[in-house]
CSV table of C-alpha atoms in Angstrom, one decimal:
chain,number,residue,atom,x,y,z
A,9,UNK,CA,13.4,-35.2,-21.2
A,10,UNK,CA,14.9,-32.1,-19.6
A,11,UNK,CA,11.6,-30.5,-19.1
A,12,UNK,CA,12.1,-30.4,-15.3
A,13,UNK,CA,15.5,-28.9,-15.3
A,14,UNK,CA,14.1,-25.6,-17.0
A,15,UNK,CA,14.1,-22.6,-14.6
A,16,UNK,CA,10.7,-21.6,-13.4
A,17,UNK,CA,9.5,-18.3,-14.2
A,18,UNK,CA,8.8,-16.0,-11.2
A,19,UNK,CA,5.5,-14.5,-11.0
A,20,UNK,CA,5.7,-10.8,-11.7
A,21,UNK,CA,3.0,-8.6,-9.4
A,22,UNK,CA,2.2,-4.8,-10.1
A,23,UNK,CA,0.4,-2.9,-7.8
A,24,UNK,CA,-1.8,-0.2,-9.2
A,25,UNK,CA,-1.1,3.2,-7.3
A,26,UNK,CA,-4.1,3.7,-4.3
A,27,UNK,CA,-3.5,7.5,-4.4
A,28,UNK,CA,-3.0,10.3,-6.9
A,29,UNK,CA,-0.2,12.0,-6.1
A,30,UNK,CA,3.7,11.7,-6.0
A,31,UNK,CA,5.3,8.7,-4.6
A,32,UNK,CA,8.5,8.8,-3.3
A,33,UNK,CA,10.9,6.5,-1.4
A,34,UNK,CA,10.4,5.0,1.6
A,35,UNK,CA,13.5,6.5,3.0
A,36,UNK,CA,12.4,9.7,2.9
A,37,UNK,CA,8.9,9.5,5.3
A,38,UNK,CA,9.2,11.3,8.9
A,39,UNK,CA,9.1,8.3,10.5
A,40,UNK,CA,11.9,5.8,11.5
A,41,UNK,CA,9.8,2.6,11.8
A,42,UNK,CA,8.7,3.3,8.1
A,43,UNK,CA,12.2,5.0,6.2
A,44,UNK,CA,14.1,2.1,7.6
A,45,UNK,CA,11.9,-0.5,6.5
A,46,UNK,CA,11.1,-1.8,9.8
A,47,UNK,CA,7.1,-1.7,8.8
A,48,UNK,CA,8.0,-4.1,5.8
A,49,UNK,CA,8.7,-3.1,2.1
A,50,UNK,CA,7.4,-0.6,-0.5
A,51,UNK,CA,6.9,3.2,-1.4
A,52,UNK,CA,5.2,6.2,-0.3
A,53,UNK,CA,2.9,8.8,-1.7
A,54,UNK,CA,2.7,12.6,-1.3
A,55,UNK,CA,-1.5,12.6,-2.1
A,56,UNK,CA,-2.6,15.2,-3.9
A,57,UNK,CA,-6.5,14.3,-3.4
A,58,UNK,CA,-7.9,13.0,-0.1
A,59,UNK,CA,-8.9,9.2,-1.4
A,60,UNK,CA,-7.7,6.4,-0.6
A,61,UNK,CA,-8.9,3.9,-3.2
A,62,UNK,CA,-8.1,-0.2,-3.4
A,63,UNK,CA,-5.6,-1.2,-5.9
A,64,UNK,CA,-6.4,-4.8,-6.2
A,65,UNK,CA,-9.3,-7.0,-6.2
A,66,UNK,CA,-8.8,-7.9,-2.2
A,67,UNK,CA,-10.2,-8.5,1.3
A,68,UNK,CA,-10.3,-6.0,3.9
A,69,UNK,CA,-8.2,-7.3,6.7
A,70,UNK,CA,-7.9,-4.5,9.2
A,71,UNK,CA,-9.0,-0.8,9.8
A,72,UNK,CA,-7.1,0.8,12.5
A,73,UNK,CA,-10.3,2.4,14.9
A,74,UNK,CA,-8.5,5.8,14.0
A,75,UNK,CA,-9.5,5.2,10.6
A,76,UNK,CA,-6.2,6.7,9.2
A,77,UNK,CA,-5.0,3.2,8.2
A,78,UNK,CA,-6.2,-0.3,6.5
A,79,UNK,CA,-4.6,-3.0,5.8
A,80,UNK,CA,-5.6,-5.3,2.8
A,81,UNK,CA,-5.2,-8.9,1.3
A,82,UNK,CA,-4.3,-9.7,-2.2
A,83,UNK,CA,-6.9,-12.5,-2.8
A,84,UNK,CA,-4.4,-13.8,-5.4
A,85,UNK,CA,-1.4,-13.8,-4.2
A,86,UNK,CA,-1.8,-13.8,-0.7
A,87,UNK,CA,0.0,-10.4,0.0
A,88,UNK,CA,-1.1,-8.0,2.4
A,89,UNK,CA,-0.2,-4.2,2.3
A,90,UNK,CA,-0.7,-1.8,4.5
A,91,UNK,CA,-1.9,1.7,3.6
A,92,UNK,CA,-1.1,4.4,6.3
A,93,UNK,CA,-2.4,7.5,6.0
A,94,UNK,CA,0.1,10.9,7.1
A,95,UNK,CA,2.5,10.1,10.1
A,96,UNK,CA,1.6,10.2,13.5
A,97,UNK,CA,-2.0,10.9,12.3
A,98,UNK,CA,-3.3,8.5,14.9
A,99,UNK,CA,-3.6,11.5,17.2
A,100,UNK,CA,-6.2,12.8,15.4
A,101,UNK,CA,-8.5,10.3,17.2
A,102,UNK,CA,-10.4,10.0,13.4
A,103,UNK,CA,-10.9,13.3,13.2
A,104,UNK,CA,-10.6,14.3,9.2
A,105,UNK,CA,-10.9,10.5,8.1
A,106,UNK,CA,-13.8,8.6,7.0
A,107,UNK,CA,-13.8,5.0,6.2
A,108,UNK,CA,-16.4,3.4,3.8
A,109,UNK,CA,-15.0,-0.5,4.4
A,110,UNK,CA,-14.6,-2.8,7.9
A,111,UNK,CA,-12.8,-5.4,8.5
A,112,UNK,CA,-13.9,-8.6,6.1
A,113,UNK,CA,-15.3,-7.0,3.2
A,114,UNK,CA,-14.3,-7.7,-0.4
A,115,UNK,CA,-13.8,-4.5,-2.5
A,116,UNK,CA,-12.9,-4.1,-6.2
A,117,UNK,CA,-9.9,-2.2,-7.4
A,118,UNK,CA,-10.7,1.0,-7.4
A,119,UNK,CA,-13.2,1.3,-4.4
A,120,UNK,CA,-12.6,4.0,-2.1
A,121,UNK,CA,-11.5,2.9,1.0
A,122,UNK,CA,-10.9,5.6,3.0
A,123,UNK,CA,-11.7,9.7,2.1
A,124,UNK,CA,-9.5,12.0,4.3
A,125,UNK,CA,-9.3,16.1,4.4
A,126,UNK,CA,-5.7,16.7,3.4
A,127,UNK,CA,-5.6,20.3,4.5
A,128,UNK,CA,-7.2,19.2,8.2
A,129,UNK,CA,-4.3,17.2,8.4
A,130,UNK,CA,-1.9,19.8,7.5
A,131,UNK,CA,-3.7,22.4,9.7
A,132,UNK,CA,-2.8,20.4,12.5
A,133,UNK,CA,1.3,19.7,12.0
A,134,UNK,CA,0.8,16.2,10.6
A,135,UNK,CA,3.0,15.2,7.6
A,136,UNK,CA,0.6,13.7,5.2
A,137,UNK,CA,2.6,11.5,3.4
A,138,UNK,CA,1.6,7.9,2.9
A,139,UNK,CA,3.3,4.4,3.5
A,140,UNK,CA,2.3,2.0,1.1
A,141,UNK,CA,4.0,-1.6,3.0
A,142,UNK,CA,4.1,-5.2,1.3
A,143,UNK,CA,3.8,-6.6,5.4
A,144,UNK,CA,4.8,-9.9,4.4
A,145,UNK,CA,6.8,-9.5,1.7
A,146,UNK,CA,9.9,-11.4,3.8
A,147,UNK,CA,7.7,-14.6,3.7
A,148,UNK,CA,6.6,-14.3,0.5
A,149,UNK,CA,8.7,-12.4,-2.2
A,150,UNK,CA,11.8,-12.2,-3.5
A,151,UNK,CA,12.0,-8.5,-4.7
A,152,UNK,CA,9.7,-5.5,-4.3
A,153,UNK,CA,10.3,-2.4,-6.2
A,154,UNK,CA,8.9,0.8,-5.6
A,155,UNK,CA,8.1,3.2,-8.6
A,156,UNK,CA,8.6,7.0,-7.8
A,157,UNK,CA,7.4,10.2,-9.8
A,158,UNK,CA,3.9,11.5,-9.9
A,159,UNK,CA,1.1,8.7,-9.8
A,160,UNK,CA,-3.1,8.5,-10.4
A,161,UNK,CA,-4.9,6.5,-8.5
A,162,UNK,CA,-5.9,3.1,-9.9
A,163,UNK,CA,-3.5,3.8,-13.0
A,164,UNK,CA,0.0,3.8,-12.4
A,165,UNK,CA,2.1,1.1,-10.7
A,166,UNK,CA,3.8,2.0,-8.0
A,167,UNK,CA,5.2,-1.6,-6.5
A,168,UNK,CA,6.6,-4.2,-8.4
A,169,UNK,CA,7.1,-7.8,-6.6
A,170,UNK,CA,8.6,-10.8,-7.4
A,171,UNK,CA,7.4,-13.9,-5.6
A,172,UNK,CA,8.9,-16.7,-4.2
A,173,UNK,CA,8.7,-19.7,-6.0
């Protein structure tokens, strides 16, 4: 009888890490639009190996043409993260970044996405820490939690999001 007063359970999504390295907070990337959260929600990585691999089961939705950054679709859920490779790297023109997915393709948790040369990067001033943003996370969860400390790729979680009901 009281079956439809009982409180729904919110679904509970973890997101595998996409780099090996250390994630940090989002406050603490070079970069306004990103430590203030103006890009969206969720953490940052420090990589220690130049591979960007997918964390989900998901659809490519967009590859910046600088090939420093790709966006991706949950199929699941409906979420789509943005992975951003260093700060300000777009002025490398692509230079140091190769991408092995476009824009519609389904990939598999743990396909590499992108492979970039972390000490090219370096060599010329770029920071190459990484943004790892839930974009629509207002629209579609309640919380999203970022996990810090050192991370492997396609083993640890680094997010943790709630969903709206």
């Amino acid at each position: 009888m009281f079956e439809r007063f009982k409180k729904k359970s919110k679904k509970e999504v973890e997101v595998q890490s996409p780099l090996t390295g250390k994630a940090v907070p989002l406050s603490e990337v070079p970069d306004e639009a990103f430590a203030g959260g103006y890009m969206g929600r969720g953490v940052a990585i420090e990589p220690s190996e130049g591979r960007l691999v997918a964390p989900f089961d998901g659809t490519v939705a967009h590859v910046i043409n600088t090939k420093h950054a790709v966006m991706m679709e949950d199929n699941a859920t409906g979420l789509q993260y943005l992975f951003h490779i260093g700060i300000n790297t777009v002025g490398l023109k692509g230079k140091g970044f190769t991408s092995h997915v476009e824009v519609g393709d389904s990939v598999k948790a743990g396909q590499t996405l992108i492979e970039f040369d972390i000490e090219a990067i370096k060599a010329a001033g770029y920071p190459i820490v990484t943004p790892i943003i839930v974009t629509n996370a207002d629209e579609l969860a309640s919380e999203v939690e970022g996990h810090t400390g050192n991370v492997t790729a396609g083993r640890d979680f680094v997010l943790s999001i709630s969903l709206k009901s």
